[in-house]
PDB file of C-alpha atoms in Angstrom:
ATOM      1  CA  MET D  25     -10.702 148.652  36.146  1.00 36.00           C
ATOM      2  CA  ALA D  26     -10.798 147.638  39.803  1.00 42.00           C
ATOM      3  CA  VAL D  27     -11.994 150.181  42.334  1.00 44.00           C
ATOM      4  CA  VAL D  28      -9.343 151.119  44.874  1.00 42.00           C
ATOM      5  CA  LYS D  29     -10.257 152.802  48.137  1.00 49.00           C
ATOM      6  CA  ASN D  30      -8.225 155.911  48.839  1.00 46.00           C
ATOM      7  CA  ASN D  31      -8.639 157.958  51.994  1.00 46.00           C
ATOM      8  CA  SER D  32      -7.374 161.032  50.120  1.00 52.00           C
ATOM      9  CA  ASN D  33     -10.447 160.858  47.850  1.00 56.00           C
ATOM     10  CA  LYS D  34     -12.299 163.201  50.205  1.00 53.00           C
ATOM     11  CA  ASP D  35      -9.892 165.976  49.207  1.00 70.00           C
ATOM     12  CA  LYS D  36     -10.356 165.422  45.475  1.00 84.00           C
ATOM     13  CA  THR D  37     -13.233 167.817  44.894  1.00 89.00           C
ATOM     14  CA  PRO D  38     -14.394 169.100  42.499  1.00 94.00           C
ATOM     15  CA  THR D  39     -14.039 166.022  40.311  1.00 92.00           C
ATOM     16  CA  PRO D  40     -13.990 165.629  36.523  1.00 92.00           C
ATOM     17  CA  HIS D  41     -17.707 164.713  36.749  1.00 95.00           C
ATOM     18  CA  ASN D  42     -18.955 166.971  39.566  1.00 95.00           C
ATOM     19  CA  ALA D  43     -18.290 170.705  39.833  1.00 94.00           C
ATOM     20  CA  ALA D  44     -19.499 170.954  43.441  1.00 96.00           C
ATOM     21  CA  LYS D  45     -16.945 172.038  46.007  1.00 95.00           C
ATOM     22  CA  LYS D  46     -16.448 170.394  49.363  1.00 91.00           C
ATOM     23  CA  GLY D  47     -19.458 171.139  51.575  1.00 95.00           C
ATOM     24  CA  GLN D  48     -21.819 171.900  48.690  1.00 97.00           C
ATOM     25  CA  ILE D  49     -23.356 168.414  48.647  1.00 98.00           C
ATOM     26  CA  ALA D  50     -25.685 167.444  51.515  1.00 98.00           C
ATOM     27  CA  PRO D  51     -25.330 164.174  53.485  1.00 98.00           C
ATOM     28  CA  THR D  52     -28.513 162.891  51.795  1.00 98.00           C
ATOM     29  CA  VAL D  53     -28.823 162.915  48.001  1.00 98.00           C
ATOM     30  CA  LEU D  54     -31.897 162.164  45.898  1.00 98.00           C
ATOM     31  CA  LEU D  55     -30.809 160.590  42.626  1.00 98.00           C
ATOM     32  CA  PRO D  56     -33.132 160.729  39.604  1.00 98.00           C
ATOM     33  CA  GLY D  57     -31.742 159.677  36.251  1.00 96.00           C
ATOM     34  CA  ASP D  58     -32.968 162.701  34.283  1.00 96.00           C
ATOM     35  CA  PRO D  59     -31.198 166.094  34.723  1.00 96.00           C
ATOM     36  CA  GLU D  60     -34.440 167.939  33.947  1.00 96.00           C
ATOM     37  CA  ARG D  61     -36.222 165.932  36.626  1.00 96.00           C
ATOM     38  CA  ALA D  62     -33.523 166.904  39.110  1.00 97.00           C
ATOM     39  CA  GLU D  63     -34.161 170.561  38.298  1.00 97.00           C
ATOM     40  CA  TRP D  64     -37.950 170.118  38.603  1.00 97.00           C
ATOM     41  CA  ILE D  65     -37.556 168.530  42.035  1.00 97.00           C
ATOM     42  CA  ALA D  66     -35.200 171.258  43.241  1.00 98.00           C
ATOM     43  CA  LYS D  67     -37.463 174.085  42.081  1.00 97.00           C
ATOM     44  CA  THR D  68     -40.726 172.446  43.169  1.00 97.00           C
ATOM     45  CA  PHE D  69     -39.918 170.895  46.523  1.00 98.00           C
ATOM     46  CA  LEU D  70     -36.793 172.525  47.959  1.00 98.00           C
ATOM     47  CA  THR D  71     -36.233 175.956  49.465  1.00 98.00           C
ATOM     48  CA  GLY D  72     -33.161 177.969  48.559  1.00 98.00           C
ATOM     49  CA  ALA D  73     -32.048 175.415  45.979  1.00 98.00           C
ATOM     50  CA  LYS D  74     -28.827 176.298  44.190  1.00 98.00           C
ATOM     51  CA  LEU D  75     -27.195 174.671  41.191  1.00 98.00           C
ATOM     52  CA  VAL D  76     -23.866 173.194  42.365  1.00 98.00           C
ATOM     53  CA  THR D  77     -22.894 171.157  39.296  1.00 97.00           C
ATOM     54  CA  ASP D  78     -23.888 170.783  35.654  1.00 96.00           C
ATOM     55  CA  ILE D  79     -20.901 169.111  34.023  1.00 95.00           C
ATOM     56  CA  ARG D  80     -22.010 167.361  30.811  1.00 94.00           C
ATOM     57  CA  GLY D  81     -25.510 168.649  31.505  1.00 93.00           C
ATOM     58  CA  VAL D  82     -25.867 166.423  34.577  1.00 96.00           C
ATOM     59  CA  LYS D  83     -27.426 168.844  37.005  1.00 97.00           C
ATOM     60  CA  GLY D  84     -27.111 168.793  40.774  1.00 98.00           C
ATOM     61  CA  PHE D  85     -28.778 171.111  43.283  1.00 98.00           C
ATOM     62  CA  THR D  86     -28.592 171.632  47.022  1.00 98.00           C
ATOM     63  CA  GLY D  87     -31.382 173.188  49.066  1.00 98.00           C
ATOM     64  CA  LYS D  88     -33.468 172.449  52.135  1.00 98.00           C
ATOM     65  CA  ILE D  89     -36.598 170.539  53.046  1.00 98.00           C
ATOM     66  CA  ASN D  90     -38.160 171.429  56.399  1.00 97.00           C
ATOM     67  CA  GLY D  91     -34.954 173.245  57.268  1.00 97.00           C
ATOM     68  CA  LYS D  92     -32.730 170.226  56.579  1.00 98.00           C
ATOM     69  CA  PRO D  93     -30.118 170.224  53.793  1.00 98.00           C
ATOM     70  CA  VAL D  94     -30.646 167.853  50.886  1.00 98.00           C
ATOM     71  CA  SER D  95     -29.148 167.525  47.427  1.00 98.00           C
ATOM     72  CA  VAL D  96     -30.730 166.233  44.254  1.00 98.00           C
ATOM     73  CA  MET D  97     -28.508 165.165  41.384  1.00 98.00           C
ATOM     74  CA  ALA D  98     -29.035 163.294  38.141  1.00 97.00           C
ATOM     75  CA  SER D  99     -27.248 160.023  37.443  1.00 97.00           C
ATOM     76  CA  GLY D 100     -27.817 159.486  33.740  1.00 95.00           C
ATOM     77  CA  MET D 101     -29.030 156.106  32.484  1.00 95.00           C
ATOM     78  CA  GLY D 102     -27.565 152.713  33.299  1.00 95.00           C
ATOM     79  CA  ALA D 103     -24.969 151.414  35.729  1.00 96.00           C
ATOM     80  CA  GLY D 104     -22.050 152.729  33.694  1.00 94.00           C
ATOM     81  CA  SER D 105     -23.192 156.317  34.122  1.00 96.00           C
ATOM     82  CA  ALA D 106     -24.798 156.109  37.562  1.00 97.00           C
ATOM     83  CA  GLY D 107     -21.853 154.251  39.048  1.00 97.00           C
ATOM     84  CA  ILE D 108     -19.497 157.168  38.423  1.00 97.00           C
ATOM     85  CA  TYR D 109     -21.685 159.724  40.198  1.00 98.00           C
ATOM     86  CA  ILE D 110     -22.616 157.373  43.038  1.00 98.00           C
ATOM     87  CA  TYR D 111     -18.994 156.426  43.706  1.00 97.00           C
ATOM     88  CA  GLU D 112     -17.900 160.044  43.877  1.00 97.00           C
ATOM     89  CA  LEU D 113     -20.821 161.092  46.076  1.00 98.00           C
ATOM     90  CA  TYR D 114     -20.104 158.384  48.644  1.00 98.00           C
ATOM     91  CA  ASN D 115     -16.315 158.461  48.541  1.00 96.00           C
ATOM     92  CA  PHE D 116     -15.363 162.018  47.542  1.00 96.00           C
ATOM     93  CA  TYR D 117     -18.204 164.117  48.964  1.00 97.00           C
ATOM     94  CA  GLY D 118     -18.903 162.173  52.156  1.00 96.00           C
ATOM     95  CA  VAL D 119     -22.548 161.493  51.310  1.00 98.00           C
ATOM     96  CA  GLU D 120     -24.147 159.116  53.831  1.00 98.00           C
ATOM     97  CA  SER D 121     -27.446 158.224  52.108  1.00 98.00           C
ATOM     98  CA  ILE D 122     -28.495 158.075  48.465  1.00 98.00           C
ATOM     99  CA  VAL D 123     -32.151 157.608  47.563  1.00 98.00           C
ATOM    100  CA  ARG D 124     -32.706 156.686  43.931  1.00 98.00           C
ATOM    101  CA  ILE D 125     -35.971 158.056  42.591  1.00 98.00           C
ATOM    102  CA  GLY D 126     -36.511 156.567  39.177  1.00 97.00           C
ATOM    103  CA  THR D 127     -39.003 155.059  36.792  1.00 96.00           C
ATOM    104  CA  ALA D 128     -39.454 151.368  36.065  1.00 97.00           C
ATOM    105  CA  ALA D 129     -41.530 148.818  34.182  1.00 97.00           C
ATOM    106  CA  ALA D 130     -43.758 146.638  36.346  1.00 97.00           C
ATOM    107  CA  LEU D 131     -43.263 142.887  35.823  1.00 97.00           C
ATOM    108  CA  LYS D 132     -46.265 141.735  37.857  1.00 97.00           C
ATOM    109  CA  LYS D 133     -49.924 142.244  36.946  1.00 96.00           C
ATOM    110  CA  GLU D 134     -50.767 143.424  40.456  1.00 97.00           C
ATOM    111  CA  VAL D 135     -48.150 146.200  40.325  1.00 97.00           C
ATOM    112  CA  LYS D 136     -50.075 148.895  38.496  1.00 95.00           C
ATOM    113  CA  ALA D 137     -48.805 151.848  36.503  1.00 94.00           C
ATOM    114  CA  GLY D 138     -48.330 154.640  39.024  1.00 95.00           C
ATOM    115  CA  ASP D 139     -47.493 152.322  41.933  1.00 97.00           C
ATOM    116  CA  LEU D 140     -44.332 152.775  43.964  1.00 98.00           C
ATOM    117  CA  VAL D 141     -41.882 149.918  44.342  1.00 98.00           C
ATOM    118  CA  PHE D 142     -39.376 149.898  47.193  1.00 98.00           C
ATOM    119  CA  ALA D 143     -36.435 147.765  46.116  1.00 98.00           C
ATOM    120  CA  MET D 144     -35.433 145.487  48.983  1.00 98.00           C
ATOM    121  CA  THR D 145     -32.773 143.908  46.777  1.00 98.00           C
ATOM    122  CA  ALA D 146     -31.780 144.082  43.119  1.00 97.00           C
ATOM    123  CA  SER D 147     -30.951 141.185  40.817  1.00 97.00           C
ATOM    124  CA  THR D 148     -29.152 141.953  37.584  1.00 96.00           C
ATOM    125  CA  ASP D 149     -27.858 140.678  34.240  1.00 94.00           C
ATOM    126  CA  SER D 150     -24.917 143.063  34.563  1.00 94.00           C
ATOM    127  CA  ASN D 151     -21.356 142.103  35.430  1.00 93.00           C
ATOM    128  CA  TYR D 152     -20.965 145.293  37.472  1.00 94.00           C
ATOM    129  CA  GLU D 153     -19.909 143.477  40.640  1.00 94.00           C
ATOM    130  CA  TYR D 154     -16.891 141.843  38.944  1.00 94.00           C
ATOM    131  CA  GLN D 155     -14.754 144.761  40.157  1.00 95.00           C
ATOM    132  CA  TYR D 156     -15.074 143.647  43.777  1.00 95.00           C
ATOM    133  CA  ALA D 157     -13.415 140.266  43.102  1.00 95.00           C
ATOM    134  CA  LEU D 158     -15.749 138.475  45.502  1.00 95.00           C
ATOM    135  CA  GLY D 159     -15.416 134.960  44.175  1.00 91.00           C
ATOM    136  CA  GLY D 160     -19.194 134.623  44.198  1.00 91.00           C
ATOM    137  CA  HIS D 161     -22.357 136.633  43.570  1.00 91.00           C
ATOM    138  CA  LEU D 162     -23.281 139.637  45.693  1.00 93.00           C
ATOM    139  CA  SER D 163     -26.893 140.147  46.828  1.00 94.00           C
ATOM    140  CA  PRO D 164     -26.897 143.906  47.474  1.00 96.00           C
ATOM    141  CA  SER D 165     -29.850 145.248  49.423  1.00 98.00           C
ATOM    142  CA  ALA D 166     -31.490 148.414  50.672  1.00 98.00           C
ATOM    143  CA  ASP D 167     -30.830 150.007  54.034  1.00 98.00           C
ATOM    144  CA  PHE D 168     -33.583 148.674  56.299  1.00 98.00           C
ATOM    145  CA  GLY D 169     -33.985 151.924  58.231  1.00 98.00           C
ATOM    146  CA  LEU D 170     -34.647 153.918  55.058  1.00 98.00           C
ATOM    147  CA  LEU D 171     -36.953 151.203  53.721  1.00 98.00           C
ATOM    148  CA  GLN D 172     -38.945 151.059  56.950  1.00 98.00           C
ATOM    149  CA  LYS D 173     -39.430 154.845  57.054  1.00 98.00           C
ATOM    150  CA  ALA D 174     -40.387 155.008  53.367  1.00 98.00           C
ATOM    151  CA  ALA D 175     -42.991 152.264  53.748  1.00 98.00           C
ATOM    152  CA  ALA D 176     -44.472 153.929  56.831  1.00 98.00           C
ATOM    153  CA  PHE D 177     -44.726 157.279  55.027  1.00 98.00           C
ATOM    154  CA  ALA D 178     -46.334 155.717  51.947  1.00 98.00           C
ATOM    155  CA  GLU D 179     -48.801 153.811  54.099  1.00 98.00           C
ATOM    156  CA  LYS D 180     -49.723 156.928  56.077  1.00 98.00           C
ATOM    157  CA  ASN D 181     -50.329 158.895  52.879  1.00 98.00           C
ATOM    158  CA  LYS D 182     -52.204 156.040  51.180  1.00 98.00           C
ATOM    159  CA  PHE D 183     -49.698 155.727  48.312  1.00 98.00           C
ATOM    160  CA  ARG D 184     -49.976 152.368  46.549  1.00 97.00           C
ATOM    161  CA  PHE D 185     -46.675 150.518  46.931  1.00 98.00           C
ATOM    162  CA  SER D 186     -44.985 147.138  46.893  1.00 98.00           C
ATOM    163  CA  ALA D 187     -41.657 146.103  48.403  1.00 98.00           C
ATOM    164  CA  GLY D 188     -39.442 143.314  47.146  1.00 98.00           C
ATOM    165  CA  GLN D 189     -36.899 142.315  44.549  1.00 98.00           C
ATOM    166  CA  VAL D 190     -36.321 144.372  41.409  1.00 98.00           C
ATOM    167  CA  PHE D 191     -34.358 143.473  38.297  1.00 97.00           C
ATOM    168  CA  SER D 192     -31.712 145.912  37.027  1.00 97.00           C
ATOM    169  CA  SER D 193     -30.695 145.311  33.434  1.00 95.00           C
ATOM    170  CA  ASP D 194     -27.930 146.719  31.265  1.00 92.00           C
ATOM    171  CA  ALA D 195     -30.455 146.851  28.411  1.00 87.00           C
ATOM    172  CA  TYR D 196     -33.431 149.196  28.270  1.00 84.00           C
ATOM    173  CA  SER D 197     -36.397 146.833  28.479  1.00 80.00           C
ATOM    174  CA  ALA D 198     -38.215 148.100  25.368  1.00 79.00           C
ATOM    175  CA  TYR D 199     -35.137 147.628  23.179  1.00 84.00           C
ATOM    176  CA  ASN D 200     -33.879 144.251  24.410  1.00 83.00           C
ATOM    177  CA  ALA D 201     -33.337 141.967  21.392  1.00 77.00           C
ATOM    178  CA  MET D 202     -34.697 139.003  23.389  1.00 79.00           C
ATOM    179  CA  GLY D 203     -38.075 140.702  23.779  1.00 79.00           C
ATOM    180  CA  ASP D 204     -40.315 139.440  26.580  1.00 84.00           C
ATOM    181  CA  LYS D 205     -38.005 136.512  27.309  1.00 83.00           C
ATOM    182  CA  ALA D 206     -35.513 138.985  28.742  1.00 84.00           C
ATOM    183  CA  TRP D 207     -37.731 139.852  31.705  1.00 93.00           C
ATOM    184  CA  GLN D 208     -40.189 136.970  32.085  1.00 95.00           C
ATOM    185  CA  SER D 209     -37.699 134.636  33.747  1.00 94.00           C
ATOM    186  CA  TRP D 210     -36.854 137.320  36.304  1.00 95.00           C
ATOM    187  CA  ALA D 211     -40.542 137.918  36.970  1.00 96.00           C
ATOM    188  CA  LYS D 212     -40.960 134.190  37.667  1.00 96.00           C
ATOM    189  CA  MET D 213     -38.205 134.511  40.258  1.00 96.00           C
ATOM    190  CA  GLY D 214     -40.102 137.291  42.022  1.00 97.00           C
ATOM    191  CA  ALA D 215     -38.863 140.533  40.467  1.00 98.00           C
ATOM    192  CA  LEU D 216     -41.566 143.191  40.783  1.00 98.00           C
ATOM    193  CA  ALA D 217     -40.152 145.736  38.351  1.00 98.00           C
ATOM    194  CA  GLN D 218     -37.251 146.424  36.018  1.00 97.00           C
ATOM    195  CA  ASP D 219     -34.931 149.406  35.981  1.00 97.00           C
ATOM    196  CA  MET D 220     -31.268 149.909  35.056  1.00 97.00           C
ATOM    197  CA  GLU D 221     -29.540 151.468  38.090  1.00 98.00           C
ATOM    198  CA  THR D 222     -30.678 149.992  41.430  1.00 98.00           C
ATOM    199  CA  ASN D 223     -28.221 147.089  41.511  1.00 98.00           C
ATOM    200  CA  CYS D 224     -25.350 149.470  40.830  1.00 98.00           C
ATOM    201  CA  LEU D 225     -26.461 151.784  43.647  1.00 98.00           C
ATOM    202  CA  TYR D 226     -26.726 148.937  46.140  1.00 98.00           C
ATOM    203  CA  CYS D 227     -23.325 147.564  45.112  1.00 98.00           C
ATOM    204  CA  GLN D 228     -21.711 150.950  45.638  1.00 98.00           C
ATOM    205  CA  ALA D 229     -23.471 151.442  48.987  1.00 98.00           C
ATOM    206  CA  SER D 230     -22.242 148.040  50.162  1.00 98.00           C
ATOM    207  CA  TYR D 231     -18.694 148.823  49.088  1.00 97.00           C
ATOM    208  CA  ALA D 232     -18.679 152.259  50.737  1.00 98.00           C
ATOM    209  CA  GLN D 233     -20.586 150.963  53.789  1.00 98.00           C
ATOM    210  CA  LYS D 234     -23.171 153.707  53.316  1.00 98.00           C
ATOM    211  CA  LYS D 235     -26.978 153.788  53.115  1.00 98.00           C
ATOM    212  CA  ALA D 236     -29.125 153.461  49.998  1.00 98.00           C
ATOM    213  CA  LEU D 237     -32.713 152.962  48.962  1.00 98.00           C
ATOM    214  CA  SER D 238     -34.239 152.777  45.502  1.00 98.00           C
ATOM    215  CA  ILE D 239     -37.804 154.058  45.175  1.00 98.00           C
ATOM    216  CA  LEU D 240     -39.294 153.437  41.745  1.00 98.00           C
ATOM    217  CA  THR D 241     -42.472 154.666  40.102  1.00 98.00           C
ATOM    218  CA  CYS D 242     -43.845 152.101  37.677  1.00 97.00           C
ATOM    219  CA  VAL D 243     -44.682 154.002  34.513  1.00 96.00           C
ATOM    220  CA  TYR D 244     -45.599 150.932  32.466  1.00 95.00           C
ATOM    221  CA  ASN D 245     -46.854 147.412  33.122  1.00 96.00           C
ATOM    222  CA  LYS D 246     -45.310 144.759  30.879  1.00 96.00           C
ATOM    223  CA  ILE D 247     -48.315 142.462  31.236  1.00 95.00           C
ATOM    224  CA  THR D 248     -51.329 144.780  31.081  1.00 95.00           C
ATOM    225  CA  LYS D 249     -49.559 147.229  28.711  1.00 94.00           C
ATOM    226  CA  LYS D 250     -50.983 150.134  30.702  1.00 94.00           C
ATOM    227  CA  LEU D 251     -48.915 153.314  30.617  1.00 94.00           C
ATOM    228  CA  LEU D 252     -48.699 156.138  33.157  1.00 92.00           C
ATOM    229  CA  PRO D 253     -49.251 159.590  31.588  1.00 81.00           C
ATOM    230  CA  SER D 254     -45.946 161.426  31.099  1.00 75.00           C
ATOM    231  CA  ASP D 255     -46.763 164.090  33.666  1.00 74.00           C
ATOM    232  CA  ALA D 256     -44.223 165.090  36.306  1.00 73.00           C
ATOM    233  CA  LYS D 257     -47.025 165.311  38.879  1.00 83.00           C
ATOM    234  CA  ALA D 258     -47.442 161.540  38.616  1.00 92.00           C
ATOM    235  CA  LEU D 259     -44.005 161.242  40.230  1.00 96.00           C
ATOM    236  CA  THR D 260     -44.906 163.447  43.204  1.00 97.00           C
ATOM    237  CA  PRO D 261     -45.672 160.562  45.635  1.00 97.00           C
ATOM    238  CA  MET D 262     -42.210 159.100  44.954  1.00 98.00           C
ATOM    239  CA  VAL D 263     -40.476 162.430  45.538  1.00 98.00           C
ATOM    240  CA  GLN D 264     -42.459 163.181  48.682  1.00 98.00           C
ATOM    241  CA  THR D 265     -41.616 159.754  50.061  1.00 98.00           C
ATOM    242  CA  ALA D 266     -37.930 160.228  49.340  1.00 98.00           C
ATOM    243  CA  LEU D 267     -37.880 163.664  50.952  1.00 98.00           C
ATOM    244  CA  SER D 268     -39.488 162.241  54.090  1.00 98.00           C
ATOM    245  CA  LEU D 269     -36.216 160.341  54.644  1.00 98.00           C
ATOM    246  CA  VAL D 270     -34.069 163.482  54.964  1.00 97.00           C
TER     247      VAL D 270
END
């Protein structure tokens, strides 16, 4: 179904997917995939955080960081799920910036488990952009201002990071029937890591003419087979970097 812009969208809150009322979502939203991770971030890093939506168990909170309002809301997994929440946040709730904070598989040996990856652009095997009827292929990218600030913060705090192309796939990398062939060709073309949602986010940001940045923590390296321990604290550098952009 083609997306149609409608100026009356701003008055259509709450939505079937978001219980928040107008004014309950901050201009900047952090977007993890996992609802439990959204709750952990809200309770750990924000002051005065309040639950504003939990339809279908997809939790969203609004609180403050250093006195500034910020929301954190889950997106679910994959472009199909994330695209719904992202579209509504930009077009119904007037959100100006969305910062994805997710996990990814590193596709380069030098990108170690635990490293941050700032997605400058996102290639994909998805047909998500078909809805825009562009007559070509979109190359959606991050907002440079957000990227620049994130890199400066990571550098200052000595967080290991890389910046470049990522590959967003419709298939979870561990379950792709093509096995390693599914990602190796993208790695040869320069993709640093693989996730499922960044391309969708950047497409939606381009369409809404809003800001977006995807910050990924590499939890696994496809080449070295090294795995990051499943400890929420390992994601702290990513969250701190994202919150520095509020």
